[in-house]
Each structure stands twice: as C-alpha cells, then as structure tokens.
Amino acid sequence: GESVGLHLPTLSVQEGDNSIINCAYSNSASDYFIWYKQESGKGPQFIIDIRSNMDKRQGQRVTVLLNKTVKHLSLQIAATQPGDSAVYFCAEADTGGFKTIFGAGTRLFVKA
Amino acid sequence: SAVISQKPSRDICQRGTSLTIQCQVDSQVTMMFWYRQQPGQSLTLIATANQGSEATYESGFVIDKFPISRPNLTFSTLTVSNMSPEDSSIYLCSVEGTGGNYYGYTFGSGTRLTVV
C-alpha cells in the first residue's frame, strides 16, 4: 500500500546551523504534501505545505522541496534554534487534502 | 485557523471499560478526523466524521470498537470501547484547513490514554 517514510529517525544539529529533514513517499498520485512539527505533549502543528504542481515553497525560516521524479520531500530549517527541537512528520494527502498519510517522524535535537 | 479543545487530556482506565473523548472546535467545519498515535510512533487515521452521516473508518478500525458521534459542525466524540492495554495511545482529533490556500489540518492537543 501507499506509505510515507523518512530516511533518518533522528537528527542532531548545532544551534544556528541549517537542518534538512528528508522524506520519501510512494504514492505518485498524491498531490498535496505537508510538514508538521510535534512537540512533547502536543498535537502536530502545521508548518508548511506544497502542492504537486510546485517544486519549492518557502515560509519563514523553512523551505519545502518536492522532487516528484524520485518521490522525495525535504524540509529545510534555516538557522536552527533550540525551539525547533521536536519531532517532524511529513504527510501526503489526496486531492482536497483528506485522508492524510503520515510518515514515521524524525526527531530533531538542537545543540546549544 | 480553527482552535480545537479536546477532553480529557489524559486518563487511566481499567480494561474492559469505555472512554469517550470529546473534540470541540471554535468554528464550523465540515470534516473532522480522529487519529491514534501509539507511543513513539506516527499518526494513524482511525476515521473521518462528517456531520449528518456515519463516520468512515479506515482499515483495521471498526465502529463497534471506536464509535463516533458528530452531532453538529463544531463537535465530535470518539469512544474507545471495551478497552485493553493495547488501546493505550494518544488519540487526536483534527479538522480540515480553511481558506483558498489550503492550510492543512489543525490538531487538538490529544488525549493520552493508559489502559491498565
């Protein structure tokens, strides 16, 4: 079946460095992709999304890149801060954004 | 984006009993979703709940075990029935995004359930 997975389960970066979190998806029919951040004891928080007709989208300190050829998604966080420490999930969704499938998650540690 | 209040935030329950989790949204939404997040794992969709119709359950989840109510456009409940320790998880509700640019789902803070 379709699945969304992550290459790295944990990532440790130095404060101020850039972070890159990767994700692979398997359903080529998915047309909407989302990154979420989940802090301990909280629900996932929407970070940024991208539709399949785009290959890059930028937000505040975050950039999502989509490579449909190899079904790869990445989240780049610029100037990583201690507050960025969390688990990050990629997710894919069908048209309209329903029935989201979540990846396994990557835990980001930011070292001061 | 919508603000979701989910209750209870946590509970410890005896096996064989049932727990009803409530999800209240501060705006009207068409679709509400219930997820399960087992310890240290990702989120798995349990069911989609539309107001005025029966919930649609994902593979591996059945209505007898996880009955859902959706009485109006701002409220839903999920019941975890006849609980066993394997039901110990975080249960989250979420709602669709809004606006012309899709903002993705908003999630409640979750209900941490421990079954003993």
PDB file of N, CA and C in Angstrom, chain A residues 6-80:
ATOM      1  N   LEU A   6      10.480   8.232   6.268  1.00  0.00           N
ATOM      2  CA  LEU A   6      11.566   9.168   6.479  1.00  0.00           C
ATOM      3  C   LEU A   6      12.884   8.431   6.441  1.00  0.00           C
ATOM      4  N   HIS A   7      13.929   9.105   5.926  1.00  0.00           N
ATOM      5  CA  HIS A   7      15.220   8.468   5.826  1.00  0.00           C
ATOM      6  C   HIS A   7      15.914   8.392   7.174  1.00  0.00           C
ATOM      7  N   LEU A   8      15.807   9.414   7.992  1.00  0.00           N
ATOM      8  CA  LEU A   8      16.542   9.496   9.230  1.00  0.00           C
ATOM      9  C   LEU A   8      15.589   9.591  10.404  1.00  0.00           C
ATOM     10  N   PRO A   9      15.697   8.700  11.361  1.00  0.00           N
ATOM     11  CA  PRO A   9      14.824   8.793  12.530  1.00  0.00           C
ATOM     12  C   PRO A   9      15.215   9.905  13.491  1.00  0.00           C
ATOM     13  N   THR A  10      16.492  10.244  13.599  1.00  0.00           N
ATOM     14  CA  THR A  10      16.937  11.323  14.484  1.00  0.00           C
ATOM     15  C   THR A  10      17.927  12.204  13.753  1.00  0.00           C
ATOM     16  N   LEU A  11      17.937  13.465  14.123  1.00  0.00           N
ATOM     17  CA  LEU A  11      18.856  14.423  13.543  1.00  0.00           C
ATOM     18  C   LEU A  11      19.308  15.367  14.637  1.00  0.00           C
ATOM     19  N   SER A  12      20.614  15.525  14.775  1.00  0.00           N
ATOM     20  CA  SER A  12      21.164  16.425  15.771  1.00  0.00           C
ATOM     21  C   SER A  12      21.940  17.520  15.057  1.00  0.00           C
ATOM     22  N   VAL A  13      21.626  18.769  15.350  1.00  0.00           N
ATOM     23  CA  VAL A  13      22.295  19.898  14.689  1.00  0.00           C
ATOM     24  C   VAL A  13      22.707  20.925  15.732  1.00  0.00           C
ATOM     25  N   GLN A  14      23.685  21.704  15.368  1.00  0.00           N
ATOM     26  CA  GLN A  14      24.163  22.780  16.218  1.00  0.00           C
ATOM     27  C   GLN A  14      23.264  23.993  16.043  1.00  0.00           C
ATOM     28  N   GLU A  15      22.998  24.655  17.129  1.00  0.00           N
ATOM     29  CA  GLU A  15      22.204  25.888  17.049  1.00  0.00           C
ATOM     30  C   GLU A  15      22.827  26.842  16.039  1.00  0.00           C
ATOM     31  N   GLY A  16      22.007  27.386  15.181  1.00  0.00           N
ATOM     32  CA  GLY A  16      22.468  28.309  14.166  1.00  0.00           C
ATOM     33  C   GLY A  16      22.727  27.672  12.816  1.00  0.00           C
ATOM     34  N   ASP A  17      22.936  26.358  12.822  1.00  0.00           N
ATOM     35  CA  ASP A  17      23.135  25.659  11.564  1.00  0.00           C
ATOM     36  C   ASP A  17      21.790  25.448  10.863  1.00  0.00           C
ATOM     37  N   ASN A  18      21.860  25.043   9.614  1.00  0.00           N
ATOM     38  CA  ASN A  18      20.648  24.692   8.875  1.00  0.00           C
ATOM     39  C   ASN A  18      20.342  23.205   9.058  1.00  0.00           C
ATOM     40  N   SER A  19      19.079  22.873   9.111  1.00  0.00           N
ATOM     41  CA  SER A  19      18.643  21.479   9.251  1.00  0.00           C
ATOM     42  C   SER A  19      17.933  21.051   7.974  1.00  0.00           C
ATOM     43  N   ILE A  20      18.154  19.811   7.611  1.00  0.00           N
ATOM     44  CA  ILE A  20      17.436  19.244   6.473  1.00  0.00           C
ATOM     45  C   ILE A  20      16.840  17.914   6.899  1.00  0.00           C
ATOM     46  N   ILE A  21      15.541  17.808   6.810  1.00  0.00           N
ATOM     47  CA  ILE A  21      14.831  16.587   7.156  1.00  0.00           C
ATOM     48  C   ILE A  21      14.228  16.025   5.872  1.00  0.00           C
ATOM     49  N   ASN A  22      14.491  14.764   5.621  1.00  0.00           N
ATOM     50  CA  ASN A  22      14.081  14.141   4.369  1.00  0.00           C
ATOM     51  C   ASN A  22      12.918  13.186   4.549  1.00  0.00           C
ATOM     52  N   CYS A  23      12.234  12.957   3.458  1.00  0.00           N
ATOM     53  CA  CYS A  23      11.049  12.101   3.479  1.00  0.00           C
ATOM     54  C   CYS A  23      10.869  11.491   2.091  1.00  0.00           C
ATOM     55  N   ALA A  24      10.513  10.224   2.054  1.00  0.00           N
ATOM     56  CA  ALA A  24      10.175   9.565   0.796  1.00  0.00           C
ATOM     57  C   ALA A  24       8.711   9.178   0.826  1.00  0.00           C
ATOM     58  N   TYR A  25       8.055   9.300  -0.290  1.00  0.00           N
ATOM     59  CA  TYR A  25       6.671   8.860  -0.381  1.00  0.00           C
ATOM     60  C   TYR A  25       6.544   7.895  -1.552  1.00  0.00           C
ATOM     61  N   SER A  26       5.499   7.098  -1.506  1.00  0.00           N
ATOM     62  CA  SER A  26       5.394   6.052  -2.528  1.00  0.00           C
ATOM     63  C   SER A  26       4.203   6.227  -3.461  1.00  0.00           C
ATOM     64  N   ASN A  27       3.219   7.036  -3.068  1.00  0.00           N
ATOM     65  CA  ASN A  27       2.037   7.180  -3.907  1.00  0.00           C
ATOM     66  C   ASN A  27       2.219   8.330  -4.877  1.00  0.00           C
ATOM     67  N   SER A  28       2.494   8.016  -6.121  1.00  0.00           N
ATOM     68  CA  SER A  28       2.723   9.054  -7.116  1.00  0.00           C
ATOM     69  C   SER A  28       1.462   9.859  -7.430  1.00  0.00           C
ATOM     70  N   ALA A  29       0.308   9.362  -6.984  1.00  0.00           N
ATOM     71  CA  ALA A  29      -0.947  10.076  -7.226  1.00  0.00           C
ATOM     72  C   ALA A  29      -1.209  11.162  -6.184  1.00  0.00           C
ATOM     73  N   SER A  30      -0.454  11.181  -5.099  1.00  0.00           N
ATOM     74  CA  SER A  30      -0.650  12.216  -4.089  1.00  0.00           C
ATOM     75  C   SER A  30      -0.313  13.572  -4.667  1.00  0.00           C
ATOM     76  N   ASP A  31      -1.123  14.566  -4.345  1.00  0.00           N
ATOM     77  CA  ASP A  31      -0.905  15.878  -4.928  1.00  0.00           C
ATOM     78  C   ASP A  31      -0.748  16.971  -3.882  1.00  0.00           C
ATOM     79  N   TYR A  32      -0.616  16.580  -2.631  1.00  0.00           N
ATOM     80  CA  TYR A  32      -0.517  17.585  -1.580  1.00  0.00           C
ATOM     81  C   TYR A  32       0.336  17.018  -0.466  1.00  0.00           C
ATOM     82  N   PHE A  33       1.299  17.799  -0.009  1.00  0.00           N
ATOM     83  CA  PHE A  33       2.246  17.326   0.981  1.00  0.00           C
ATOM     84  C   PHE A  33       2.386  18.370   2.090  1.00  0.00           C
ATOM     85  N   ILE A  34       2.519  17.871   3.296  1.00  0.00           N
ATOM     86  CA  ILE A  34       2.512  18.752   4.458  1.00  0.00           C
ATOM     87  C   ILE A  34       3.639  18.342   5.403  1.00  0.00           C
ATOM     88  N   TRP A  35       4.242  19.316   6.023  1.00  0.00           N
ATOM     89  CA  TRP A  35       5.163  19.074   7.126  1.00  0.00           C
ATOM     90  C   TRP A  35       4.525  19.567   8.415  1.00  0.00           C
ATOM     91  N   TYR A  36       4.653  18.719   9.452  1.00  0.00           N
ATOM     92  CA  TYR A  36       4.144  19.048  10.772  1.00  0.00           C
ATOM     93  C   TYR A  36       5.280  18.974  11.784  1.00  0.00           C
ATOM     94  N   LYS A  37       5.134  19.760  12.827  1.00  0.00           N
ATOM     95  CA  LYS A  37       6.043  19.735  13.964  1.00  0.00           C
ATOM     96  C   LYS A  37       5.240  19.313  15.179  1.00  0.00           C
ATOM     97  N   GLN A  38       5.766  18.362  15.926  1.00  0.00           N
ATOM     98  CA  GLN A  38       5.076  17.926  17.134  1.00  0.00           C
ATOM     99  C   GLN A  38       6.014  18.014  18.329  1.00  0.00           C
ATOM    100  N   GLU A  39       5.659  18.873  19.253  1.00  0.00           N
ATOM    101  CA  GLU A  39       6.398  18.992  20.500  1.00  0.00           C
ATOM    102  C   GLU A  39       5.787  18.055  21.532  1.00  0.00           C
ATOM    103  N   SER A  40       6.571  17.746  22.522  1.00  0.00           N
ATOM    104  CA  SER A  40       6.144  16.778  23.535  1.00  0.00           C
ATOM    105  C   SER A  40       4.844  17.214  24.197  1.00  0.00           C
ATOM    106  N   GLY A  41       3.880  16.297  24.226  1.00  0.00           N
ATOM    107  CA  GLY A  41       2.618  16.576  24.892  1.00  0.00           C
ATOM    108  C   GLY A  41       1.648  17.410  24.098  1.00  0.00           C
ATOM    109  N   LYS A  42       1.961  17.655  22.829  1.00  0.00           N
ATOM    110  CA  LYS A  42       1.093  18.478  21.998  1.00  0.00           C
ATOM    111  C   LYS A  42       0.711  17.736  20.728  1.00  0.00           C
ATOM    112  N   GLY A  43      -0.316  18.237  20.084  1.00  0.00           N
ATOM    113  CA  GLY A  43      -0.677  17.697  18.792  1.00  0.00           C
ATOM    114  C   GLY A  43       0.224  18.251  17.711  1.00  0.00           C
ATOM    115  N   PRO A  44       0.239  17.630  16.543  1.00  0.00           N
ATOM    116  CA  PRO A  44       1.055  18.151  15.434  1.00  0.00           C
ATOM    117  C   PRO A  44       0.629  19.554  15.048  1.00  0.00           C
ATOM    118  N   GLN A  45       1.610  20.339  14.689  1.00  0.00           N
ATOM    119  CA  GLN A  45       1.377  21.721  14.287  1.00  0.00           C
ATOM    120  C   GLN A  45       1.804  21.882  12.830  1.00  0.00           C
ATOM    121  N   PHE A  46       0.919  22.405  12.032  1.00  0.00           N
ATOM    122  CA  PHE A  46       1.208  22.642  10.624  1.00  0.00           C
ATOM    123  C   PHE A  46       2.385  23.601  10.479  1.00  0.00           C
ATOM    124  N   ILE A  47       3.346  23.229   9.606  1.00  0.00           N
ATOM    125  CA  ILE A  47       4.483  24.108   9.337  1.00  0.00           C
ATOM    126  C   ILE A  47       4.366  24.722   7.953  1.00  0.00           C
ATOM    127  N   ILE A  48       4.301  23.860   6.964  1.00  0.00           N
ATOM    128  CA  ILE A  48       4.302  24.322   5.585  1.00  0.00           C
ATOM    129  C   ILE A  48       3.759  23.218   4.703  1.00  0.00           C
ATOM    130  N   ASP A  49       3.190  23.603   3.595  1.00  0.00           N
ATOM    131  CA  ASP A  49       2.646  22.615   2.667  1.00  0.00           C
ATOM    132  C   ASP A  49       3.124  22.935   1.252  1.00  0.00           C
ATOM    133  N   ILE A  50       2.920  21.977   0.378  1.00  0.00           N
ATOM    134  CA  ILE A  50       3.266  22.181  -1.028  1.00  0.00           C
ATOM    135  C   ILE A  50       2.383  21.295  -1.882  1.00  0.00           C
ATOM    136  N   ARG A  51       1.962  21.816  -2.993  1.00  0.00           N
ATOM    137  CA  ARG A  51       1.167  21.029  -3.940  1.00  0.00           C
ATOM    138  C   ARG A  51       2.081  20.436  -4.998  1.00  0.00           C
ATOM    139  N   SER A  52       1.592  19.425  -5.662  1.00  0.00           N
ATOM    140  CA  SER A  52       2.447  18.678  -6.584  1.00  0.00           C
ATOM    141  C   SER A  52       2.797  19.465  -7.834  1.00  0.00           C
ATOM    142  N   ASN A  53       2.142  20.605  -8.059  1.00  0.00           N
ATOM    143  CA  ASN A  53       2.493  21.411  -9.234  1.00  0.00           C
ATOM    144  C   ASN A  53       3.622  22.393  -8.932  1.00  0.00           C
ATOM    145  N   MET A  54       4.185  22.274  -7.737  1.00  0.00           N
ATOM    146  CA  MET A  54       5.300  23.115  -7.339  1.00  0.00           C
ATOM    147  C   MET A  54       6.474  22.221  -6.951  1.00  0.00           C
ATOM    148  N   ASP A  55       7.694  22.773  -7.000  1.00  0.00           N
ATOM    149  CA  ASP A  55       8.834  22.008  -6.510  1.00  0.00           C
ATOM    150  C   ASP A  55       9.526  22.665  -5.328  1.00  0.00           C
ATOM    151  N   LYS A  56       9.082  23.864  -5.002  1.00  0.00           N
ATOM    152  CA  LYS A  56       9.692  24.562  -3.872  1.00  0.00           C
ATOM    153  C   LYS A  56       8.697  25.566  -3.309  1.00  0.00           C
ATOM    154  N   ARG A  57       8.713  25.661  -1.998  1.00  0.00           N
ATOM    155  CA  ARG A  57       7.885  26.669  -1.355  1.00  0.00           C
ATOM    156  C   ARG A  57       8.605  27.124  -0.099  1.00  0.00           C
ATOM    157  N   GLN A  58       8.591  28.432   0.115  1.00  0.00           N
ATOM    158  CA  GLN A  58       9.313  28.986   1.261  1.00  0.00           C
ATOM    159  C   GLN A  58       8.362  29.618   2.241  1.00  0.00           C
ATOM    160  N   GLY A  59       8.711  29.440   3.526  1.00  0.00           N
ATOM    161  CA  GLY A  59       7.989  30.124   4.585  1.00  0.00           C
ATOM    162  C   GLY A  59       8.997  30.892   5.413  1.00  0.00           C
ATOM    163  N   GLN A  60       8.611  31.169   6.622  1.00  0.00           N
ATOM    164  CA  GLN A  60       9.530  31.883   7.494  1.00  0.00           C
ATOM    165  C   GLN A  60      10.551  30.895   8.056  1.00  0.00           C
ATOM    166  N   ARG A  61      11.756  30.975   7.641  1.00  0.00           N
ATOM    167  CA  ARG A  61      12.894  30.122   8.027  1.00  0.00           C
ATOM    168  C   ARG A  61      12.759  28.681   7.546  1.00  0.00           C
ATOM    169  N   VAL A  62      11.685  28.335   6.901  1.00  0.00           N
ATOM    170  CA  VAL A  62      11.512  26.964   6.410  1.00  0.00           C
ATOM    171  C   VAL A  62      11.283  26.962   4.912  1.00  0.00           C
ATOM    172  N   THR A  63      11.798  25.901   4.288  1.00  0.00           N
ATOM    173  CA  THR A  63      11.618  25.690   2.862  1.00  0.00           C
ATOM    174  C   THR A  63      11.272  24.229   2.650  1.00  0.00           C
ATOM    175  N   VAL A  64      10.286  23.968   1.829  1.00  0.00           N
ATOM    176  CA  VAL A  64       9.961  22.598   1.467  1.00  0.00           C
ATOM    177  C   VAL A  64      10.310  22.402  -0.002  1.00  0.00           C
ATOM    178  N   LEU A  65      10.978  21.311  -0.276  1.00  0.00           N
ATOM    179  CA  LEU A  65      11.347  20.951  -1.633  1.00  0.00           C
ATOM    180  C   LEU A  65      10.658  19.640  -1.996  1.00  0.00           C
ATOM    181  N   LEU A  66      10.133  19.589  -3.192  1.00  0.00           N
ATOM    182  CA  LEU A  66       9.445  18.402  -3.678  1.00  0.00           C
ATOM    183  C   LEU A  66      10.088  17.937  -4.973  1.00  0.00           C
ATOM    184  N   ASN A  67      10.509  16.695  -4.991  1.00  0.00           N
ATOM    185  CA  ASN A  67      11.064  16.100  -6.201  1.00  0.00           C
ATOM    186  C   ASN A  67      10.167  14.937  -6.581  1.00  0.00           C
ATOM    187  N   LYS A  68       9.291  15.192  -7.532  1.00  0.00           N
ATOM    188  CA  LYS A  68       8.314  14.173  -7.899  1.00  0.00           C
ATOM    189  C   LYS A  68       8.944  13.024  -8.663  1.00  0.00           C
ATOM    190  N   THR A  69      10.049  13.293  -9.309  1.00  0.00           N
ATOM    191  CA  THR A  69      10.715  12.262 -10.104  1.00  0.00           C
ATOM    192  C   THR A  69      11.145  11.094  -9.218  1.00  0.00           C
ATOM    193  N   VAL A  70      11.694  11.426  -8.061  1.00  0.00           N
ATOM    194  CA  VAL A  70      12.157  10.374  -7.148  1.00  0.00           C
ATOM    195  C   VAL A  70      11.263  10.266  -5.922  1.00  0.00           C
ATOM    196  N   LYS A  71      10.147  10.951  -5.938  1.00  0.00           N
ATOM    197  CA  LYS A  71       9.175  10.910  -4.834  1.00  0.00           C
ATOM    198  C   LYS A  71       9.852  11.227  -3.497  1.00  0.00           C
ATOM    199  N   HIS A  72      10.426  12.396  -3.459  1.00  0.00           N
ATOM    200  CA  HIS A  72      11.185  12.816  -2.291  1.00  0.00           C
ATOM    201  C   HIS A  72      10.748  14.207  -1.864  1.00  0.00           C
ATOM    202  N   LEU A  73      10.671  14.359  -0.570  1.00  0.00           N
ATOM    203  CA  LEU A  73      10.245  15.613   0.039  1.00  0.00           C
ATOM    204  C   LEU A  73      11.271  15.979   1.108  1.00  0.00           C
ATOM    205  N   SER A  74      11.600  17.243   1.211  1.00  0.00           N
ATOM    206  CA  SER A  74      12.503  17.646   2.278  1.00  0.00           C
ATOM    207  C   SER A  74      12.031  18.938   2.922  1.00  0.00           C
ATOM    208  N   LEU A  75      12.409  19.079   4.183  1.00  0.00           N
ATOM    209  CA  LEU A  75      12.129  20.295   4.937  1.00  0.00           C
ATOM    210  C   LEU A  75      13.459  20.890   5.349  1.00  0.00           C
ATOM    211  N   GLN A  76      13.689  22.117   4.985  1.00  0.00           N
ATOM    212  CA  GLN A  76      14.908  22.806   5.371  1.00  0.00           C
ATOM    213  C   GLN A  76      14.556  23.880   6.388  1.00  0.00           C
ATOM    214  N   ILE A  77      15.261  23.873   7.497  1.00  0.00           N
ATOM    215  CA  ILE A  77      15.079  24.885   8.532  1.00  0.00           C
ATOM    216  C   ILE A  77      16.362  25.699   8.603  1.00  0.00           C
ATOM    217  N   ALA A  78      16.243  26.979   8.374  1.00  0.00           N
ATOM    218  CA  ALA A  78      17.414  27.851   8.407  1.00  0.00           C
ATOM    219  C   ALA A  78      17.680  28.334   9.830  1.00  0.00           C
ATOM    220  N   ALA A  79      18.979  28.454  10.155  1.00  0.00           N
ATOM    221  CA  ALA A  79      19.382  28.995  11.457  1.00  0.00           C
ATOM    222  C   ALA A  79      18.603  28.326  12.584  1.00  0.00           C
ATOM    223  N   THR A  80      18.782  27.023  12.698  1.00  0.00           N
ATOM    224  CA  THR A  80      18.010  26.225  13.647  1.00  0.00           C
ATOM    225  C   THR A  80      18.179  26.733  15.071  1.00  0.00           C
TER     226      THR A  80
END
